[in-house]
PDB file of C-alpha atoms in Angstrom:
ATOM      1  CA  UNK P   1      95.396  96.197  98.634  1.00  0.00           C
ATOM      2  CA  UNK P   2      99.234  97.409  98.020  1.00  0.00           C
ATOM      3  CA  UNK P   3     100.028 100.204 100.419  1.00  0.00           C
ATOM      4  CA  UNK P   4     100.937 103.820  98.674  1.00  0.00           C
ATOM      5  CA  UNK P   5     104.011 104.329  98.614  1.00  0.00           C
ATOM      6  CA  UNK P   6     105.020 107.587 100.655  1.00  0.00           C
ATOM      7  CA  UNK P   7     106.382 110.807  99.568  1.00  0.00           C
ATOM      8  CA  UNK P   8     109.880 112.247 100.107  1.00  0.00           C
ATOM      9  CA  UNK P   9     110.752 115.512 101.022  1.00  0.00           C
ATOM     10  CA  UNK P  10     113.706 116.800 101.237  1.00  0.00           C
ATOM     11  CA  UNK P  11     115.284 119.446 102.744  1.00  0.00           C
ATOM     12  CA  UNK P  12     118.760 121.355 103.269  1.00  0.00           C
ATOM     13  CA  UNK P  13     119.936 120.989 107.197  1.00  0.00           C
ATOM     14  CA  UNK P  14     122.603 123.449 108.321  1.00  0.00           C
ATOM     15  CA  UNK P  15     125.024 122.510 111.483  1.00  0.00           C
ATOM     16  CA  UNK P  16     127.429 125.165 111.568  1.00  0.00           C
ATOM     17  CA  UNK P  17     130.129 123.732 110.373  1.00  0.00           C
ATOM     18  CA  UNK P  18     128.293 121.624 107.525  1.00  0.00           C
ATOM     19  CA  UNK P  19     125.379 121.070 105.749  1.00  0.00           C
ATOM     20  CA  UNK P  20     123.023 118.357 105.217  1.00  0.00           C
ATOM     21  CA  UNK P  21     120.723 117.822 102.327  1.00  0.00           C
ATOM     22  CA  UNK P  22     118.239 115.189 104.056  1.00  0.00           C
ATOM     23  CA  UNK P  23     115.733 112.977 102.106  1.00  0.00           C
ATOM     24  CA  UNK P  24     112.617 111.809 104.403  1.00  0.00           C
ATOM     25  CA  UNK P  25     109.659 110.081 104.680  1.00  0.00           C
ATOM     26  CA  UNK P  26     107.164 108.987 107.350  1.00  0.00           C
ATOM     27  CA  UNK P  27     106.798 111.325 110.477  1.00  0.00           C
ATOM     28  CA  UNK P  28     108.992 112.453 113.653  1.00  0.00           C
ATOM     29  CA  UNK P  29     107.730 110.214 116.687  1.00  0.00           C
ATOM     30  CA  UNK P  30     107.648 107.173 114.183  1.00  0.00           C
ATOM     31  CA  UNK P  31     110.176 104.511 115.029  1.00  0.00           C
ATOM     32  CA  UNK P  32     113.258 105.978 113.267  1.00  0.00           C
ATOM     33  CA  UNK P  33     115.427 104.590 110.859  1.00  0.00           C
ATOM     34  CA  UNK P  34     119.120 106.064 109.484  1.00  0.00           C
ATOM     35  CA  UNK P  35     119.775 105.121 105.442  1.00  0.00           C
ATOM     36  CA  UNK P  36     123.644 105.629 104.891  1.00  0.00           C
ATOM     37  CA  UNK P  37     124.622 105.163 101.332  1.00  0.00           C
ATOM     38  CA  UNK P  38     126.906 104.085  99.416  1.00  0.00           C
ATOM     39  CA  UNK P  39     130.601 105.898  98.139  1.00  0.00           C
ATOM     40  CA  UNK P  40     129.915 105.061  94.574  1.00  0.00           C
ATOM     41  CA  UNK P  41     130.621 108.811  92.118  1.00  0.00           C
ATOM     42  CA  UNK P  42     127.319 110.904  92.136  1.00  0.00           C
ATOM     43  CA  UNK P  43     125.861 108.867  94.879  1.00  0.00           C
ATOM     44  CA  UNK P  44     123.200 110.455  97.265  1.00  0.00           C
ATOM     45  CA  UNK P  45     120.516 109.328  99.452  1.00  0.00           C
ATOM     46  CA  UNK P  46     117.738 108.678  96.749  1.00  0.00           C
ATOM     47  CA  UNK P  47     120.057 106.827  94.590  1.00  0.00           C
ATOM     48  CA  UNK P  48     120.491 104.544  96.746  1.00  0.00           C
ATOM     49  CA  UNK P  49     117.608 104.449  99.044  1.00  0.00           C
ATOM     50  CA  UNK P  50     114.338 105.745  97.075  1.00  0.00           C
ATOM     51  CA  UNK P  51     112.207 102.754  96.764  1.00  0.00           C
ATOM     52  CA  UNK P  52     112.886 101.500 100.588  1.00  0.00           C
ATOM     53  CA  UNK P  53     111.785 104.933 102.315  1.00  0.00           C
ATOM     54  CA  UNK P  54     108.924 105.319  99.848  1.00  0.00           C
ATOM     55  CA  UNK P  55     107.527 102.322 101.264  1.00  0.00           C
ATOM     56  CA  UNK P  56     108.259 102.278 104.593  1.00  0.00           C
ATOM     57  CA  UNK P  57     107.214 105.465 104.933  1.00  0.00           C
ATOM     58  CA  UNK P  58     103.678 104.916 105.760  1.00  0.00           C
ATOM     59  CA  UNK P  59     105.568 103.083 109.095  1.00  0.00           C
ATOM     60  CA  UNK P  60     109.021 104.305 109.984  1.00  0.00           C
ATOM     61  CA  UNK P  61     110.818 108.041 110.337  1.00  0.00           C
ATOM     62  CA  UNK P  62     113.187 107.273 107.275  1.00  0.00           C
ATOM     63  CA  UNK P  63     116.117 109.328 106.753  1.00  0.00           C
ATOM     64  CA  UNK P  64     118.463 109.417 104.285  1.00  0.00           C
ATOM     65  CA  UNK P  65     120.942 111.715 103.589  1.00  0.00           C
ATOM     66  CA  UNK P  66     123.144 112.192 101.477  1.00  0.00           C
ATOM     67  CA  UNK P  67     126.486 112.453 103.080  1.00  0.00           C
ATOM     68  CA  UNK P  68     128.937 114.938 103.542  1.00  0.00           C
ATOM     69  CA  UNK P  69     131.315 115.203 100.503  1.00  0.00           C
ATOM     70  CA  UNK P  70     128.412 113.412  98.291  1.00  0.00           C
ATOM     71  CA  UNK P  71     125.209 114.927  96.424  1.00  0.00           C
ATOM     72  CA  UNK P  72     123.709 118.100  97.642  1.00  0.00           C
ATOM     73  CA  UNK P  73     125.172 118.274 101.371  1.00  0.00           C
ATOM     74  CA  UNK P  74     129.021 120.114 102.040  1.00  0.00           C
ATOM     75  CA  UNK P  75     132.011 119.261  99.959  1.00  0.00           C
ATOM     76  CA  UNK P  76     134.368 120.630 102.344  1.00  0.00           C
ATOM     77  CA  UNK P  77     136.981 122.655 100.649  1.00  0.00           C
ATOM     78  CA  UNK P  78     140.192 120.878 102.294  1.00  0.00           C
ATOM     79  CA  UNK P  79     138.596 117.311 102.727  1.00  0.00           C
ATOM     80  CA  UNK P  80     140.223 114.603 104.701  1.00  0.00           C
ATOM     81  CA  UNK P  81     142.317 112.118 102.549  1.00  0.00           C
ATOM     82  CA  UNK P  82     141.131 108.674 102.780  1.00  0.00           C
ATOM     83  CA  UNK P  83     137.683 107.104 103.513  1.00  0.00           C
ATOM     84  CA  UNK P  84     138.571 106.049 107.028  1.00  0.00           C
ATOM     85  CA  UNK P  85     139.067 110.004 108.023  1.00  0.00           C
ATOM     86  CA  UNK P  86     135.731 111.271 106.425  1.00  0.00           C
ATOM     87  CA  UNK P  87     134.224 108.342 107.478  1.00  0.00           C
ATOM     88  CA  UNK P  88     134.863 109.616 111.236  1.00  0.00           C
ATOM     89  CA  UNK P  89     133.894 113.698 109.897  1.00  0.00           C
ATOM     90  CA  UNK P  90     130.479 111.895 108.837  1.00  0.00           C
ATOM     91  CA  UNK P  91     129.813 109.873 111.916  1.00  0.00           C
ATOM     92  CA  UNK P  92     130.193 112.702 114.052  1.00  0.00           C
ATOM     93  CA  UNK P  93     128.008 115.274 112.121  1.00  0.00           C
ATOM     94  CA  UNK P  94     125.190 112.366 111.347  1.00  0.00           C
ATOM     95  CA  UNK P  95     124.356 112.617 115.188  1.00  0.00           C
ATOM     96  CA  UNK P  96     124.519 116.695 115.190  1.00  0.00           C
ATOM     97  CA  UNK P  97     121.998 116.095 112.125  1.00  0.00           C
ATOM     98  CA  UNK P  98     119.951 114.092 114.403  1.00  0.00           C
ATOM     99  CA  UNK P  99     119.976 116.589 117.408  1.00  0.00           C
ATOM    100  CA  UNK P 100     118.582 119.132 114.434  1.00  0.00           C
ATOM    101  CA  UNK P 101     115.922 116.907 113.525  1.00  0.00           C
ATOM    102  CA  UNK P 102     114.910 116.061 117.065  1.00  0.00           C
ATOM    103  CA  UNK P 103     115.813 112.417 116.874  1.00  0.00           C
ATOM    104  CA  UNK P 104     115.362 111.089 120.658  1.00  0.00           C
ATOM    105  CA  UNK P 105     117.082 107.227 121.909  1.00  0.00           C
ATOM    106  CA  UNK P 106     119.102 104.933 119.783  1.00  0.00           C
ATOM    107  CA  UNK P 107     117.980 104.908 116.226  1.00  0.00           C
ATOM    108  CA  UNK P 108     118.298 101.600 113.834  1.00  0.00           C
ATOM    109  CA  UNK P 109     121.558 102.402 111.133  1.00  0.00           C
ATOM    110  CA  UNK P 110     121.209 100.766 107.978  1.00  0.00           C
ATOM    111  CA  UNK P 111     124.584 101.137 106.160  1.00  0.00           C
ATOM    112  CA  UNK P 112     124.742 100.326 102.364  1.00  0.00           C
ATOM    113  CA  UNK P 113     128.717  99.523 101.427  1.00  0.00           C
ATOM    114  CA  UNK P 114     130.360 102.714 103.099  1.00  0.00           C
ATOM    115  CA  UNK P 115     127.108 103.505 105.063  1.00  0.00           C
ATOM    116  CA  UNK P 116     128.064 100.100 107.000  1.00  0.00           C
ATOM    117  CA  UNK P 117     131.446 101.352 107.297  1.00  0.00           C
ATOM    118  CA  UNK P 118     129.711 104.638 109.082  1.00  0.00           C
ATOM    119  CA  UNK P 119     127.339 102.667 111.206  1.00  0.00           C
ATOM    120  CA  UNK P 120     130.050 101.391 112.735  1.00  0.00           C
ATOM    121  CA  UNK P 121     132.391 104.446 113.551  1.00  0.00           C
ATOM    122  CA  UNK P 122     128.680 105.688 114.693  1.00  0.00           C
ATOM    123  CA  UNK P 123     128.754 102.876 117.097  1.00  0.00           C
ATOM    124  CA  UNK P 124     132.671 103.115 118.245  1.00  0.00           C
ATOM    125  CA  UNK P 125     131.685 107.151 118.781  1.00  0.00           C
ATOM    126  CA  UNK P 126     128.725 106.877 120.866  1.00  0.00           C
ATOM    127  CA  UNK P 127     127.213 103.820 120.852  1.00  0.00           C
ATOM    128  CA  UNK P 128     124.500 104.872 123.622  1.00  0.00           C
ATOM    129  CA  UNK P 129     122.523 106.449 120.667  1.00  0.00           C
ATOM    130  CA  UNK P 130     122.934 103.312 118.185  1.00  0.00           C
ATOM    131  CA  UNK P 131     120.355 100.775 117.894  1.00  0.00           C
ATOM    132  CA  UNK P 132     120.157  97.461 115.895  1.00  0.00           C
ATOM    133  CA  UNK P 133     122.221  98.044 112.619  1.00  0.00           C
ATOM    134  CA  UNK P 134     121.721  96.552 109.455  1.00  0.00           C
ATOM    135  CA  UNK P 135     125.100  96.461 107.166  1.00  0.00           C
ATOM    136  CA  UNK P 136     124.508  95.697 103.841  1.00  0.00           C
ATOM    137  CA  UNK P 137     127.662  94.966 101.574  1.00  0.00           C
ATOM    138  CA  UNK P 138     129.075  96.378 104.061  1.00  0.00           C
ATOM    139  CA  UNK P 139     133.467  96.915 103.732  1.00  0.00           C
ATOM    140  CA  UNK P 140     135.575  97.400 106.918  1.00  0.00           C
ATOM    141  CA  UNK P 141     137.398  94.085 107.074  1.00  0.00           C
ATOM    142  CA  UNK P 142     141.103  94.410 107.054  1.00  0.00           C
ATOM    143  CA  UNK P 143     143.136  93.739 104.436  1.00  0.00           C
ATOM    144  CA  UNK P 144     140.703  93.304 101.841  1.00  0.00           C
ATOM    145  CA  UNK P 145     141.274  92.737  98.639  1.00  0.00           C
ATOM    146  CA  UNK P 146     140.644  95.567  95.673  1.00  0.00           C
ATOM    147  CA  UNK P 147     138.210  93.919  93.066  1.00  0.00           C
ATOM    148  CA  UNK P 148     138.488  95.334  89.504  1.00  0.00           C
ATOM    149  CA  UNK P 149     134.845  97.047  90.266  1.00  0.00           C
ATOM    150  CA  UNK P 150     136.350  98.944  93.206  1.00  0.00           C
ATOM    151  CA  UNK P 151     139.157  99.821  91.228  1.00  0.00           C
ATOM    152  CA  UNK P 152     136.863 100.717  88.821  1.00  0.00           C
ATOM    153  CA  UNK P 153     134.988 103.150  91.333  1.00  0.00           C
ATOM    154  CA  UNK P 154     138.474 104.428  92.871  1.00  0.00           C
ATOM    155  CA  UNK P 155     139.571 105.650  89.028  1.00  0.00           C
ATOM    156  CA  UNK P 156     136.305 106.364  87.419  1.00  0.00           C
ATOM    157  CA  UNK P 157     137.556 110.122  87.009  1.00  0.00           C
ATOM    158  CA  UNK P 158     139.892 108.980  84.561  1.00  0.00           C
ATOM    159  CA  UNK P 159     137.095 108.553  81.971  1.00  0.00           C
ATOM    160  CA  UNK P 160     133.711 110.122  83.730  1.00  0.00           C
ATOM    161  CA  UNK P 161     131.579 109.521  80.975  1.00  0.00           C
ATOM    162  CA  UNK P 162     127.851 107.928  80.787  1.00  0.00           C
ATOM    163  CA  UNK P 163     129.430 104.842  79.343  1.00  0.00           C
ATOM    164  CA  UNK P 164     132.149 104.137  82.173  1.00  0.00           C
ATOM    165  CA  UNK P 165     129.249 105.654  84.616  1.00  0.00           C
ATOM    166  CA  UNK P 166     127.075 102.335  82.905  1.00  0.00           C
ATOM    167  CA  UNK P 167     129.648  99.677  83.155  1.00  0.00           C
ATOM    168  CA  UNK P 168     130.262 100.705  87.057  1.00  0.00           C
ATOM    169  CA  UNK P 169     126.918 100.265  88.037  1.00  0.00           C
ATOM    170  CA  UNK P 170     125.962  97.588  86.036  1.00  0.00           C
ATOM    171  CA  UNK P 171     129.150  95.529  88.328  1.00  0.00           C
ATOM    172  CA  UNK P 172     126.629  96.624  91.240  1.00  0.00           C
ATOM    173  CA  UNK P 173     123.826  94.047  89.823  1.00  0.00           C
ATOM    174  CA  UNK P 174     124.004  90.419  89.566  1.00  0.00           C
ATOM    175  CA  UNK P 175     121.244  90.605  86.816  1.00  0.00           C
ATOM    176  CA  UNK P 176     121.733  93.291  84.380  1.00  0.00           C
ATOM    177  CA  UNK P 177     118.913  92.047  81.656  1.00  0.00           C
ATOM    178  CA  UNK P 178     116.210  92.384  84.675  1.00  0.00           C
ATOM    179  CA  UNK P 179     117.936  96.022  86.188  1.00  0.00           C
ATOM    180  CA  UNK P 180     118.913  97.268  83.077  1.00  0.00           C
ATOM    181  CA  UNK P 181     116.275 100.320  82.950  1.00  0.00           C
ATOM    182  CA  UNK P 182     117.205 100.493  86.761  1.00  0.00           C
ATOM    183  CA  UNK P 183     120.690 101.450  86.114  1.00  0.00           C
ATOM    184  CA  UNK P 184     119.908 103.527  83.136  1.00  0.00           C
ATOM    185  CA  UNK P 185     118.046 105.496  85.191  1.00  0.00           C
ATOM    186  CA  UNK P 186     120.665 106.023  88.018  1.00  0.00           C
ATOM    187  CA  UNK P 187     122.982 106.862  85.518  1.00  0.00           C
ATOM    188  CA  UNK P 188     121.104 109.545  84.230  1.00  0.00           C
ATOM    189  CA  UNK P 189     120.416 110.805  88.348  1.00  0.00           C
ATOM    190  CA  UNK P 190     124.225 110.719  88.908  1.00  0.00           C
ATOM    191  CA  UNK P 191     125.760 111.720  86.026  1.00  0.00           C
ATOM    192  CA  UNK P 192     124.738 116.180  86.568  1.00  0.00           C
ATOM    193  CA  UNK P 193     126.800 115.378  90.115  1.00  0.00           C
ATOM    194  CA  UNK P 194     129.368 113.267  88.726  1.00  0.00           C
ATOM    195  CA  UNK P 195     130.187 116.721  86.693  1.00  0.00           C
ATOM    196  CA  UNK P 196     130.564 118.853  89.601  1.00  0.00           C
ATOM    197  CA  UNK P 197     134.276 120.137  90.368  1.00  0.00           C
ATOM    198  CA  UNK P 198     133.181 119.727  94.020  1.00  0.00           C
ATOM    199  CA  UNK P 199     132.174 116.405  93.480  1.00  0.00           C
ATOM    200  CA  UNK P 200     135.356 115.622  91.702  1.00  0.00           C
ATOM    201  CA  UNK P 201     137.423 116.999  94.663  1.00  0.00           C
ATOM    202  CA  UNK P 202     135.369 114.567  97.039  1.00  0.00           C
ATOM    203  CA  UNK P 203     136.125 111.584  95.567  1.00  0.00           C
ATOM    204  CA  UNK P 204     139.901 112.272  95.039  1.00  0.00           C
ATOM    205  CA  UNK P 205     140.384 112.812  98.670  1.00  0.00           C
ATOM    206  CA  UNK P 206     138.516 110.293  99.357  1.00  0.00           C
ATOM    207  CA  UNK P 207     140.276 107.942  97.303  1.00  0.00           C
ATOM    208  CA  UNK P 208     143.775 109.180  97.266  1.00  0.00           C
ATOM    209  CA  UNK P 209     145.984 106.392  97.022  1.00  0.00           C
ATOM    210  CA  UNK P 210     148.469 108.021  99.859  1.00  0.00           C
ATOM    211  CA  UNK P 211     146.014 107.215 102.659  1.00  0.00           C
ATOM    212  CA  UNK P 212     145.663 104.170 104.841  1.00  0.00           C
ATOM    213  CA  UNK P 213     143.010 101.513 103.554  1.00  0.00           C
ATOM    214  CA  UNK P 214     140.164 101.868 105.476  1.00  0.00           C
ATOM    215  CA  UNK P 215     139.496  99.285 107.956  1.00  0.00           C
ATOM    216  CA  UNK P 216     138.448  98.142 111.518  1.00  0.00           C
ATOM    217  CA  UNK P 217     140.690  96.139 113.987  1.00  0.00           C
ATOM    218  CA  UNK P 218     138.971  92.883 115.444  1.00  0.00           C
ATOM    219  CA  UNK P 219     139.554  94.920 119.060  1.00  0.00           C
ATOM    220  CA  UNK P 220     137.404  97.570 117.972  1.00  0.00           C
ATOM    221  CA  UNK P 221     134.492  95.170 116.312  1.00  0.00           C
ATOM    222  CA  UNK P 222     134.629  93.060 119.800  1.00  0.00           C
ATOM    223  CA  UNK P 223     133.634  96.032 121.637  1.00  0.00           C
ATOM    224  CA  UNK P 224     130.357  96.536 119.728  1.00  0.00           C
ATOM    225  CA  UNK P 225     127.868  95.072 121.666  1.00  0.00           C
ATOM    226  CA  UNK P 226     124.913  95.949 119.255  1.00  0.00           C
ATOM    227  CA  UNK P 227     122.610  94.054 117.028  1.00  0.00           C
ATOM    228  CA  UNK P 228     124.029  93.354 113.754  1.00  0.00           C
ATOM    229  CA  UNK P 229     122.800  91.750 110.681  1.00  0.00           C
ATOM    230  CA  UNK P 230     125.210  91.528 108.021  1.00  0.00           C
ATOM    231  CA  UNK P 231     123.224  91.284 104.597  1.00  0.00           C
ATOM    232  CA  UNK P 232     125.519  90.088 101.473  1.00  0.00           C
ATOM    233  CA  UNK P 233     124.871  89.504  98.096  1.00  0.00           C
ATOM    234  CA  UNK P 234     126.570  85.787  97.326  1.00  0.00           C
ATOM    235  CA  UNK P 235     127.836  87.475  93.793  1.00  0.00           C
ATOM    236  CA  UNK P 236     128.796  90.630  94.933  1.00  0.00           C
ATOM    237  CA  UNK P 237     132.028  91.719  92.629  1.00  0.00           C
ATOM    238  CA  UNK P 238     132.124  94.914  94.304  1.00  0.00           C
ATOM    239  CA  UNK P 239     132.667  93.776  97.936  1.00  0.00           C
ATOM    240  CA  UNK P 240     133.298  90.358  98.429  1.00  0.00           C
ATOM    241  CA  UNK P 241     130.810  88.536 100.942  1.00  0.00           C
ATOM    242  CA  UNK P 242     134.014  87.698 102.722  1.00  0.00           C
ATOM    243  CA  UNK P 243     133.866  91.394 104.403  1.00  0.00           C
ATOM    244  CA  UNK P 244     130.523  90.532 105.659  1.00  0.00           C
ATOM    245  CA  UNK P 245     132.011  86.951 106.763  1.00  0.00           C
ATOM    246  CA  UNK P 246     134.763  88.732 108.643  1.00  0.00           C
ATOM    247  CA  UNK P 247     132.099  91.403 110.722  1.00  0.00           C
ATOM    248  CA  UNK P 248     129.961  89.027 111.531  1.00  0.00           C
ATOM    249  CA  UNK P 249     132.361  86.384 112.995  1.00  0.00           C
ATOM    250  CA  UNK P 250     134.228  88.979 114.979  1.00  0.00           C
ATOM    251  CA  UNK P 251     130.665  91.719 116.189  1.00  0.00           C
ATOM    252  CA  UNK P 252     129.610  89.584 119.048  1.00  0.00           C
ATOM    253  CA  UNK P 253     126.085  89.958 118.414  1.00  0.00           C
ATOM    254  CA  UNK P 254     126.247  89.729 114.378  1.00  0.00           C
ATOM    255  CA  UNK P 255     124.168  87.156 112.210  1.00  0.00           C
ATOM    256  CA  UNK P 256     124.541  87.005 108.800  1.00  0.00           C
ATOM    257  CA  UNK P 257     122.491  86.712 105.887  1.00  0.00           C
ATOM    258  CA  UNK P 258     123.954  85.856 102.568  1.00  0.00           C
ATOM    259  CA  UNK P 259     121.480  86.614  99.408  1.00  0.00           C
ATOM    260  CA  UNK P 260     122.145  84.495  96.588  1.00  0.00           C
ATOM    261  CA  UNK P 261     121.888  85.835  92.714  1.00  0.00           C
ATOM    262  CA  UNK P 262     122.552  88.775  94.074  1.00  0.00           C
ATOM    263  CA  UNK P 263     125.274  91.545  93.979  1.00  0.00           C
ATOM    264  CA  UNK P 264     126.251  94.816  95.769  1.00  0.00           C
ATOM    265  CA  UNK P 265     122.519  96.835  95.879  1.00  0.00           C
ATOM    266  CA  UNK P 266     120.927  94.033  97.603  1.00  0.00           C
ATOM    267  CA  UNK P 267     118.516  96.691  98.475  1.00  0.00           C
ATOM    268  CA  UNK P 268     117.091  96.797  95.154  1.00  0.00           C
ATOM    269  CA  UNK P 269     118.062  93.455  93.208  1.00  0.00           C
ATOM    270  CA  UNK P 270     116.447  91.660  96.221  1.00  0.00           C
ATOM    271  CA  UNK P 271     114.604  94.754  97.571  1.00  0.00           C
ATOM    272  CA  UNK P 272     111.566  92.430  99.076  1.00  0.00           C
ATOM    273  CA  UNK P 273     114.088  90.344 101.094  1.00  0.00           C
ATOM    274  CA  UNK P 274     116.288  93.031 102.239  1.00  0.00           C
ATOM    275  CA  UNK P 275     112.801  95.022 103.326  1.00  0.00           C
ATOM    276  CA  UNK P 276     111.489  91.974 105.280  1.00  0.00           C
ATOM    277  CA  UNK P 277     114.759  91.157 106.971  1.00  0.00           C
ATOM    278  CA  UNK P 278     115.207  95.096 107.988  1.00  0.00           C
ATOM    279  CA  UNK P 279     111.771  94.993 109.432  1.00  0.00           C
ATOM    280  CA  UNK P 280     112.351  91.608 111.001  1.00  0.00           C
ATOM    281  CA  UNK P 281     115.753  93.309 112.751  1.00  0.00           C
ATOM    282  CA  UNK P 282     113.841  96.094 113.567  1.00  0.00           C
ATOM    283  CA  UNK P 283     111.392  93.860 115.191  1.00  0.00           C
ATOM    284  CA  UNK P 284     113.711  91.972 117.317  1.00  0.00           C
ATOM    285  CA  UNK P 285     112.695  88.602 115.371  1.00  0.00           C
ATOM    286  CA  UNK P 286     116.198  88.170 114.231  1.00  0.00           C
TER     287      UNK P 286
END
């Protein structure tokens, strides 16, 4: 008989100097797990994460958050430019946020696309408190190359309408005549956010052209000593696999997994695989 899946709550989490909104499920004592998501526009932590903490629930602490300059947590009001410098704002508040929620030893990251990209400065910061991570489309290889769906992303402001909102997401998915509903229904989650002048101020900083590219050096992956499974959809358009190829050859304790028929939100166009491998990580089977 299926398991039921479990309920979220969420809740507002203040730190001082910013706020949290943080989606859970399961209870505190369960073996916890960290859901980063994505830096698509409107993104948050049930956009990206809802049907994987609704049914691990009934197993794991799941926590998902949205992060800062995203959803329902702070926008700050003089953001860092460039994703590389939130990036580091968000490691460094995501373990204050688990201090607040009483989160004790290293806890498992799973990183979706920029999520991987914060598992990792999580790791360079204080990797005492990092478990196993799981990095899932994950960017943060140098150099990489700027597909027209991140482009797409990086500009949507210049037409953010339903329609543009659409065509993004439906680059995320390998197999739009199976997700189609899927992504309709995102789309209609994202796009009360997406018209936020808060929102909007985000995702310029975060995107402004001025900035460095994001990226890690091969000196800072080689002193990651952690777990690592690199999970990659084969026809990912959004971030090529060859990011993935790149962590896992130079994280000296990375496998990889590459998904195929599958794009960027492996997590729900292959959602049984990607919840058997995270529990097989989790596990120490992989």
């Amino acid at each position: 008989m299926p398991t039921k899946n479990a309920e979220i709550t969420s809740r507002d989490v203040a730190l001082g100097e910013v706020s949290y909104r943080v989606h859970t499920t399961g209870e505190p004592g369960m073996t916890p797990l960290l859901l980063l998501h994505g830096s698509g526009p409107g993104a948050t932590g049930t956009s990206n994460w809802q049907a994987v903490i609704e049914e691990l629930g009934d197993r794991y602490h799941c926590i998902a958050p949205d992060m800062i300059g995203f959803g329902d947590s702070t926008h700050l009001e003089d953001p860092p430019r460039g994703m590389k410098a939130l990036n580091q704002v968000q490691a460094r508040t995501l373990f204050e946020l688990l201090d607040a929620l009483g989160v004790q030893g290293p806890v498992t990251l799973v990183g979706n696309s920029m999520g991987g990209m914060i598992s990792l400065e999580m790791a360079l910061l204080d990797g005492d408190r990092v478990g196993p991570m799981l990095l899932m489309g994950s960017g943060g290889a140098p150099d990489l190359p700027v597909t027209e769906g991140l482009q797409h992303l990086f500009s949507f402001y210049a037409d953010p309408t339903p329609e543009s909102m659409k065509q993004l997401l439906s680059s995320f998915v390998h197999d739009m005549d199976v997700l189609a509903a899927k992504v309709d229904q995102v789309v209609t989650e994202r796009m009360p956010y997406i018209e936020r002048a808060d929102i909007k101020r985000s995702h310029a900083a975060m995107f402004d052209p001025s900035a460095p590219k994001p990226g890690f050096t091969e000196e800072e992956m080689a002193s990651i000593g952690h777990k690592v499974l690199c999970v990659h959809g084969r026809d990912d358009i959004i971030v090529p696999v060859q990011s993935s190829t790149w962590l896992a050859q130079h994280l000296p304790d990375a496998s990889l997994h590459i998904i195929p028929k599958c794009g960027h939100w492996t997590q729900i166009e292959a959602h049984d695989t990607f919840i058997f491998l995270l529990e097989s990580l989790v596990a120490g089977k992989l």
